[in-house]
PDB file of C-alpha atoms in Angstrom:
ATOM      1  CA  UNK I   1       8.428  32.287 -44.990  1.00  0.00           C
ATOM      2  CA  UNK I   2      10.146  31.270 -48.157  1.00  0.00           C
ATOM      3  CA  UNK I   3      12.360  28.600 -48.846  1.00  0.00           C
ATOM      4  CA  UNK I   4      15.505  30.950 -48.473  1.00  0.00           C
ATOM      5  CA  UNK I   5      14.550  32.450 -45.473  1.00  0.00           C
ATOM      6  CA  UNK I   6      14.052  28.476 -43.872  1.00  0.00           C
ATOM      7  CA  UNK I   7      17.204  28.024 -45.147  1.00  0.00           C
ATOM      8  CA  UNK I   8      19.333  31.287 -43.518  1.00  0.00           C
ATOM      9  CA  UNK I   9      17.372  30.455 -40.557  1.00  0.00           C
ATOM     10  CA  UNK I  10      18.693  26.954 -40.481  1.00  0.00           C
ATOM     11  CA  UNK I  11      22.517  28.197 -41.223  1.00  0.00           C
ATOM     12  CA  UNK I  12      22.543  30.509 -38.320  1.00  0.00           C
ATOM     13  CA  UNK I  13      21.192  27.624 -36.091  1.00  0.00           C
ATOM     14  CA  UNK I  14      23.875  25.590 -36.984  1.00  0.00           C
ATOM     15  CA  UNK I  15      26.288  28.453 -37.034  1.00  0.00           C
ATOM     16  CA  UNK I  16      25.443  29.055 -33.192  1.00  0.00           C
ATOM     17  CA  UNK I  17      25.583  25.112 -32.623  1.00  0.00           C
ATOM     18  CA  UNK I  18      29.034  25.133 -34.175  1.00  0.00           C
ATOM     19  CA  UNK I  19      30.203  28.064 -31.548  1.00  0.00           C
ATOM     20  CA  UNK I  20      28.997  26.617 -28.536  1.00  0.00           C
ATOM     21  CA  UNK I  21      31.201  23.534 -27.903  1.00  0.00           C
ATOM     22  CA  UNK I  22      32.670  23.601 -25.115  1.00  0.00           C
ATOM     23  CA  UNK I  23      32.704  23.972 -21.573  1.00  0.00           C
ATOM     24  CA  UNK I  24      33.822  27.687 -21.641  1.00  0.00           C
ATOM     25  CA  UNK I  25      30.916  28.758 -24.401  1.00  0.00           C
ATOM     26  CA  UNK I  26      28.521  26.252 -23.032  1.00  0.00           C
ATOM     27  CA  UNK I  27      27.004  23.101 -25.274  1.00  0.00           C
ATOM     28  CA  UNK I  28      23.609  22.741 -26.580  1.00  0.00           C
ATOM     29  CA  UNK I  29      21.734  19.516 -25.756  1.00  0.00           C
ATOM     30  CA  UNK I  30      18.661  19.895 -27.860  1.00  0.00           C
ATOM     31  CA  UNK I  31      17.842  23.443 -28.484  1.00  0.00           C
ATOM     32  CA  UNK I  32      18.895  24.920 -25.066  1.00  0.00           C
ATOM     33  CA  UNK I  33      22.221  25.976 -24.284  1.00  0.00           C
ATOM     34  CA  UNK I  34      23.752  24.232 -21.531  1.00  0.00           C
ATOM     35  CA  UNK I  35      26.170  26.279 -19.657  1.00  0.00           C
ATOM     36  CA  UNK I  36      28.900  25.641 -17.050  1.00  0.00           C
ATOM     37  CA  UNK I  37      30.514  26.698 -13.997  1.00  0.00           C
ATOM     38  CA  UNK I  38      33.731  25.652 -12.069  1.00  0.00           C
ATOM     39  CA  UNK I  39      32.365  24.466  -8.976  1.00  0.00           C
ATOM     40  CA  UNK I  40      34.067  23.088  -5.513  1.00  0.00           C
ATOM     41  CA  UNK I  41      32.526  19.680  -4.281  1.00  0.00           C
ATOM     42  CA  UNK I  42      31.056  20.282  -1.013  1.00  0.00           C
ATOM     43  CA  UNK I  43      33.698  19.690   2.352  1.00  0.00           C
ATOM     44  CA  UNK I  44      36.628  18.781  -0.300  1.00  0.00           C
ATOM     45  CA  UNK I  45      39.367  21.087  -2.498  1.00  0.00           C
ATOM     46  CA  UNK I  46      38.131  19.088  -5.608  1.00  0.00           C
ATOM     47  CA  UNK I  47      36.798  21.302  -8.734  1.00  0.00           C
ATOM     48  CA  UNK I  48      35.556  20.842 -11.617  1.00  0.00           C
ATOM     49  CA  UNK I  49      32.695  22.094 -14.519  1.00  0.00           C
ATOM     50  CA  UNK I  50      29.661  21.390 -14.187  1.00  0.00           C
ATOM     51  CA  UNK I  51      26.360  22.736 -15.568  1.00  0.00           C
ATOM     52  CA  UNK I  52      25.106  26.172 -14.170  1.00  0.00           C
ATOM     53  CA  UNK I  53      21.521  25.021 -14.688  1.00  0.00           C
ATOM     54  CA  UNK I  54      21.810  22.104 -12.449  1.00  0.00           C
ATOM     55  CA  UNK I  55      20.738  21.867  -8.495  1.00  0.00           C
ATOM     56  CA  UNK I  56      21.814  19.983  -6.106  1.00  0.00           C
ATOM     57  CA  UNK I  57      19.512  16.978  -5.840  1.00  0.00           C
ATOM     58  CA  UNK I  58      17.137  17.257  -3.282  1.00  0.00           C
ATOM     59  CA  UNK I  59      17.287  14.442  -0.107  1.00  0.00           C
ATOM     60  CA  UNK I  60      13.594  13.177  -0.854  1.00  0.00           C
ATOM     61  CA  UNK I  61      14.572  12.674  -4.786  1.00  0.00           C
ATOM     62  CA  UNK I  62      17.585  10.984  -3.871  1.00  0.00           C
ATOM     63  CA  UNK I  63      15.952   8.491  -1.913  1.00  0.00           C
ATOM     64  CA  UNK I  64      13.839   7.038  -4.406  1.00  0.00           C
ATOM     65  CA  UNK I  65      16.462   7.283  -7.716  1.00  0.00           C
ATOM     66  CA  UNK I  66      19.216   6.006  -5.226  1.00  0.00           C
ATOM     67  CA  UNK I  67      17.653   3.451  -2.372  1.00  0.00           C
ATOM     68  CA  UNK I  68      21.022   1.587  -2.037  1.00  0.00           C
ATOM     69  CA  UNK I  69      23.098   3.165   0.783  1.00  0.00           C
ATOM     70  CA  UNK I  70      25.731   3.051  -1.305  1.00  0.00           C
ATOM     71  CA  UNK I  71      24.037   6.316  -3.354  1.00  0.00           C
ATOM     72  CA  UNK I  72      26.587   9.142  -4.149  1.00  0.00           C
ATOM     73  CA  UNK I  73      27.175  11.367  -1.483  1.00  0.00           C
ATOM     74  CA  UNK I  74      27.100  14.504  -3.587  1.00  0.00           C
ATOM     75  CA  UNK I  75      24.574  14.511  -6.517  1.00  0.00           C
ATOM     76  CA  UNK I  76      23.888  17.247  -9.230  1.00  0.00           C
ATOM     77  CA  UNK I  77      20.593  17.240 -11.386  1.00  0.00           C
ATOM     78  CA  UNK I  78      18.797  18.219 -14.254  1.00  0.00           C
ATOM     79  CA  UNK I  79      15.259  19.954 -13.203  1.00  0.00           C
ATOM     80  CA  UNK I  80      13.295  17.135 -14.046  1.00  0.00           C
ATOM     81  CA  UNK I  81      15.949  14.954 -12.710  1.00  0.00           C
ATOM     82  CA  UNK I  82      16.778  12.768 -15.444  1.00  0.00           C
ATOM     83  CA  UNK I  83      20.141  13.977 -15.980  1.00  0.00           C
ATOM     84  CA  UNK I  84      22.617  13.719 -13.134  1.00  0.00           C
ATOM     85  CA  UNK I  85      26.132  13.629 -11.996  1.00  0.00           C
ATOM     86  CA  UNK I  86      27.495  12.057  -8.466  1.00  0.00           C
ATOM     87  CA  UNK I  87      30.360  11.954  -6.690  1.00  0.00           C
ATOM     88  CA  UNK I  88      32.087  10.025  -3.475  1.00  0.00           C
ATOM     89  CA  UNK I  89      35.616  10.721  -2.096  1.00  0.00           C
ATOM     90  CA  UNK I  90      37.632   7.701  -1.081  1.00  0.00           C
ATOM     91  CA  UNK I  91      40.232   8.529   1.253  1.00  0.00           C
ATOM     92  CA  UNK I  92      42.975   5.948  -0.515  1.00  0.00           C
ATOM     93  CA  UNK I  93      45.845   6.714  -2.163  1.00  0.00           C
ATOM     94  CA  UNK I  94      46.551   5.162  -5.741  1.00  0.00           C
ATOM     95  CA  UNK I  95      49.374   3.892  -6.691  1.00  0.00           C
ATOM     96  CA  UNK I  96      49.988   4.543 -10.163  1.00  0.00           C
ATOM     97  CA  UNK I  97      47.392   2.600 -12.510  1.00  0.00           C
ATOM     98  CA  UNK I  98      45.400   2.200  -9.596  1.00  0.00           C
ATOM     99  CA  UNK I  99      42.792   3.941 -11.364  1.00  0.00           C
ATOM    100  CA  UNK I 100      42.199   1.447 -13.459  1.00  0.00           C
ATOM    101  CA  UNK I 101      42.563  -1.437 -11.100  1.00  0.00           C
ATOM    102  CA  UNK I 102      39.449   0.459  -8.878  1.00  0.00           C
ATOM    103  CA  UNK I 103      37.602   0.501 -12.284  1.00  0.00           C
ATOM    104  CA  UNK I 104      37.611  -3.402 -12.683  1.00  0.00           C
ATOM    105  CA  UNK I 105      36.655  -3.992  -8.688  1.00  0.00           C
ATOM    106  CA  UNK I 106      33.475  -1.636  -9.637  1.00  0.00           C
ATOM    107  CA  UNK I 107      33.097  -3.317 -12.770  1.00  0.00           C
ATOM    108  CA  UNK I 108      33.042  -6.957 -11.226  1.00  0.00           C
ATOM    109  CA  UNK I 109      31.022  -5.586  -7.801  1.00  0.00           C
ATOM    110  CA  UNK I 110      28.090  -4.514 -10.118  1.00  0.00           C
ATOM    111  CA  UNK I 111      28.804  -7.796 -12.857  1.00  0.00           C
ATOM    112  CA  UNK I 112      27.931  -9.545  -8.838  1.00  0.00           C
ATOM    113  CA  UNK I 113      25.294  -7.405  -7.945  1.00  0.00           C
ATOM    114  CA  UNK I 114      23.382  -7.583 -11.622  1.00  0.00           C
ATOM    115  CA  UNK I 115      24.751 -10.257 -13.806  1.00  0.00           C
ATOM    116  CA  UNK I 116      23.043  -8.850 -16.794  1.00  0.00           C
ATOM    117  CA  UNK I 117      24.968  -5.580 -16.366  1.00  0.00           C
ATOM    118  CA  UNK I 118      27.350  -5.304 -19.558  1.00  0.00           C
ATOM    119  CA  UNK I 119      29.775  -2.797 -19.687  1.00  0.00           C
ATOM    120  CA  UNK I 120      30.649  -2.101 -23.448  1.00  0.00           C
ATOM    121  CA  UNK I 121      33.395   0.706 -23.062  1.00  0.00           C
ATOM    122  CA  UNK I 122      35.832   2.075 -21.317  1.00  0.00           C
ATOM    123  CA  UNK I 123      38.903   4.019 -20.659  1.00  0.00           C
ATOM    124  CA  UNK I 124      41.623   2.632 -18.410  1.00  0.00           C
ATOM    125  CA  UNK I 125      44.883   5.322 -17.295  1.00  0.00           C
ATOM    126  CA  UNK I 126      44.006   7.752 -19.398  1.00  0.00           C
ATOM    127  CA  UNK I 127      44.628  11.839 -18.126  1.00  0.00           C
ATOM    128  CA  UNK I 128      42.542  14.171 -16.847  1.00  0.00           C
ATOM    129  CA  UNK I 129      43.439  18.263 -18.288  1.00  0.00           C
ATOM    130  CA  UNK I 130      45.236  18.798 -14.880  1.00  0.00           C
ATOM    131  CA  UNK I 131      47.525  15.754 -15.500  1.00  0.00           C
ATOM    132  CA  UNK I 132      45.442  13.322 -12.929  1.00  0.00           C
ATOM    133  CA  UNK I 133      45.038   9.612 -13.772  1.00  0.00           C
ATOM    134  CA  UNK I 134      41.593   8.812 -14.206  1.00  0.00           C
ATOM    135  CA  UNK I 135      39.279   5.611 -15.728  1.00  0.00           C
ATOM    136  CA  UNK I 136      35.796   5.179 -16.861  1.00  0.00           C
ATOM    137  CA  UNK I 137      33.371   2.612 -18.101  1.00  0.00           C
ATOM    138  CA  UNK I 138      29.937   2.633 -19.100  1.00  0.00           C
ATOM    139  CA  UNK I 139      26.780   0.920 -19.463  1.00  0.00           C
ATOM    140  CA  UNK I 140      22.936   0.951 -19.493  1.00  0.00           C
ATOM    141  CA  UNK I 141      20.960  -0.018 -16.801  1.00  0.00           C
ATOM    142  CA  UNK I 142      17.142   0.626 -16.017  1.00  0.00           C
ATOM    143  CA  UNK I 143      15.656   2.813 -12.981  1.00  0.00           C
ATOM    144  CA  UNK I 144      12.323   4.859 -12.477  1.00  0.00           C
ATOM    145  CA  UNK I 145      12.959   6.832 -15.321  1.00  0.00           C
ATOM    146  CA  UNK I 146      13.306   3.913 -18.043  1.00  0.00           C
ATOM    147  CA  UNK I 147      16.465   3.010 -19.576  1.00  0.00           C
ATOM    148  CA  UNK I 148      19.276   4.812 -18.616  1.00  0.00           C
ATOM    149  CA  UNK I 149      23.015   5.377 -19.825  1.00  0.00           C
ATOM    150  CA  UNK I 150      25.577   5.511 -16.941  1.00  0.00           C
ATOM    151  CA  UNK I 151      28.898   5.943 -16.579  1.00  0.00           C
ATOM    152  CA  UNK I 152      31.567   5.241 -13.725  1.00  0.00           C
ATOM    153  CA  UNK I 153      34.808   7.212 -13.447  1.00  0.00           C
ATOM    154  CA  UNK I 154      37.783   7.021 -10.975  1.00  0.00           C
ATOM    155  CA  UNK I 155      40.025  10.013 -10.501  1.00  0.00           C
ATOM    156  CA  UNK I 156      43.447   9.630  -8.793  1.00  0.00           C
ATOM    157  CA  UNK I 157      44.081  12.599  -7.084  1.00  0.00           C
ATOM    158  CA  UNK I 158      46.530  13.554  -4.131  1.00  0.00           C
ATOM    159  CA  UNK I 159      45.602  12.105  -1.252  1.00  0.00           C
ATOM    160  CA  UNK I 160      42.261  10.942  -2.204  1.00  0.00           C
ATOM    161  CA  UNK I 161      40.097   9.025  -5.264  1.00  0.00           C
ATOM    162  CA  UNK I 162      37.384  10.960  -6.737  1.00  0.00           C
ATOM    163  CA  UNK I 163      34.253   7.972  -8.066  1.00  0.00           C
ATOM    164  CA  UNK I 164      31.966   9.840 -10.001  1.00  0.00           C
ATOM    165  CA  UNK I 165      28.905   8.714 -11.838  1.00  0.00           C
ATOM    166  CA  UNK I 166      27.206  10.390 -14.862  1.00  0.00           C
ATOM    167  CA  UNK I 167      23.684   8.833 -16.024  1.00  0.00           C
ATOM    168  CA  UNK I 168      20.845   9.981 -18.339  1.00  0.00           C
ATOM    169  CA  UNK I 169      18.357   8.389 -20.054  1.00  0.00           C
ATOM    170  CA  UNK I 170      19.342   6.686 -22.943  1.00  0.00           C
ATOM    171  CA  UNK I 171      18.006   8.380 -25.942  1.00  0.00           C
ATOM    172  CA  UNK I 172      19.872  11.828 -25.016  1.00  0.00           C
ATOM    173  CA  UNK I 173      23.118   9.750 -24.372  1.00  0.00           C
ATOM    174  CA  UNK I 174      24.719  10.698 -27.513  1.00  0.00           C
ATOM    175  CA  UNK I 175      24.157  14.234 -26.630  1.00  0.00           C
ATOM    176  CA  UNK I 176      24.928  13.536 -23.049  1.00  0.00           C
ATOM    177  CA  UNK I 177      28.428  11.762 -22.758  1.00  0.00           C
ATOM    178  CA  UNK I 178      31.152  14.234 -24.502  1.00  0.00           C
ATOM    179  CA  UNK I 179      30.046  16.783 -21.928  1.00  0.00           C
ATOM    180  CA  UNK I 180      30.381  14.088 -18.997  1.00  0.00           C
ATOM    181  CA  UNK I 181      33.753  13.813 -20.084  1.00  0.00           C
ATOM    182  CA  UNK I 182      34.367  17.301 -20.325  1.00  0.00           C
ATOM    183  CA  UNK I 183      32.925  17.678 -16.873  1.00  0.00           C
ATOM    184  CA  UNK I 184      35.846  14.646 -15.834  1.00  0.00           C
ATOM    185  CA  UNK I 185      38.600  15.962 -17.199  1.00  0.00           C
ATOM    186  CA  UNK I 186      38.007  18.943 -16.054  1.00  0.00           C
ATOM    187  CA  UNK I 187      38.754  17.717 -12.538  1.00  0.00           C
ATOM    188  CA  UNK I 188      41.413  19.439 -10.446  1.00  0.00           C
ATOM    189  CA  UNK I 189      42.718  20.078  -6.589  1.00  0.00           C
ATOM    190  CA  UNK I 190      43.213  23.603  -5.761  1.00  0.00           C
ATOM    191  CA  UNK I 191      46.067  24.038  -3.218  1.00  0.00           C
ATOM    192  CA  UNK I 192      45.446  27.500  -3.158  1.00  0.00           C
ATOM    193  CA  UNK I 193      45.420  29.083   0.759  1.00  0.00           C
ATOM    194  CA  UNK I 194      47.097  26.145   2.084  1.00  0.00           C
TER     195      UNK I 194
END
């Protein structure tokens, strides 16, 4: 191969990068195109997109990544498991900004649980695409896998909160946490049949 072909080649790589952005045409993480799917969280009316190549984690994996009882009721994975989005339903209502308020009580509970714990961002009150508060913050933290990048979101929704969690280990994180988002703010209630 000649240095024009590498070069084409390399163009229509990025070319098909460049058209996959989104949660509709599906992202690439790497070299494989991730793709997504609306999907309903188990017992609930809550939707939102999440990745079409991800299973629900099994109860024996679970265990050992989450011991704490206080593990995520509902968990999504990558199929080695290193990738991985969770979610609990809090049957409170929030007031207005009360997203952000439930962001710093998570934010001090794990400051109490693991002082060295440092969050360095985060999002208070901002909107989800449906028009629901929600907050985030984020921060590294270490499990089986090594180092990992998590983030915490709260979701104020009708009658209930929505806590997620998004975490992956953190060399990938840059290619990792625009989708998480995208996977947030894609959160809605459907009403429909009611």
């Amino acid at each position: 191969m000649n240095h024009y072909d590498k070069q084409i080649l390399e163009a229509r790589h990025e070319e098909e990068r460049r058209r996959h952005t989104t949660l509709e045409t599906g992202i690439y993480v790497e070299d494989e195109l991730i793709t997504f799917a609306q999907t309903t969280l188990p017992d609930t009316r809550i939707q939102l997109y999440l990745p079409k190549q991800f299973v629900t984690m099994p109860d024996q994996v679970r265990d050992m990544k989450y011991p704490s009882r206080n593990a995520p009721d509902f968990i999504v994975t990558s199929l080695d498991s290193t990738v991985n989005f969770g979610f609990n339903v809090f049957p409170v209502r929030l007031e207005e900004g009360g997203t952000g308020v439930m962001s710093s009580q998570f934010q001090e509970a794990l400051r109490n649980v693991n002082p060295s714990i440092r969050i360095n961002e985060g999002v208070d009150n901002m909107a989800t695409d449906k028009g629901s508060e929600m907050s985030w913050f984020g921060f590294k933290g270490y499990a089986l896998d090594g180092q990992i990048y998590n983030r915490m979101y709260i979701i104020r929704l009708a009658k209930t909160a929505l806590h997620g969690i998004f975490n992956c280990p953190s060399r990938v994180r840059d290619q990792w946490e625009d989708i998480a988002d995208q996977c947030f703010r894609s959160v809605e209630e459907s009403w429909r049949g009611i």
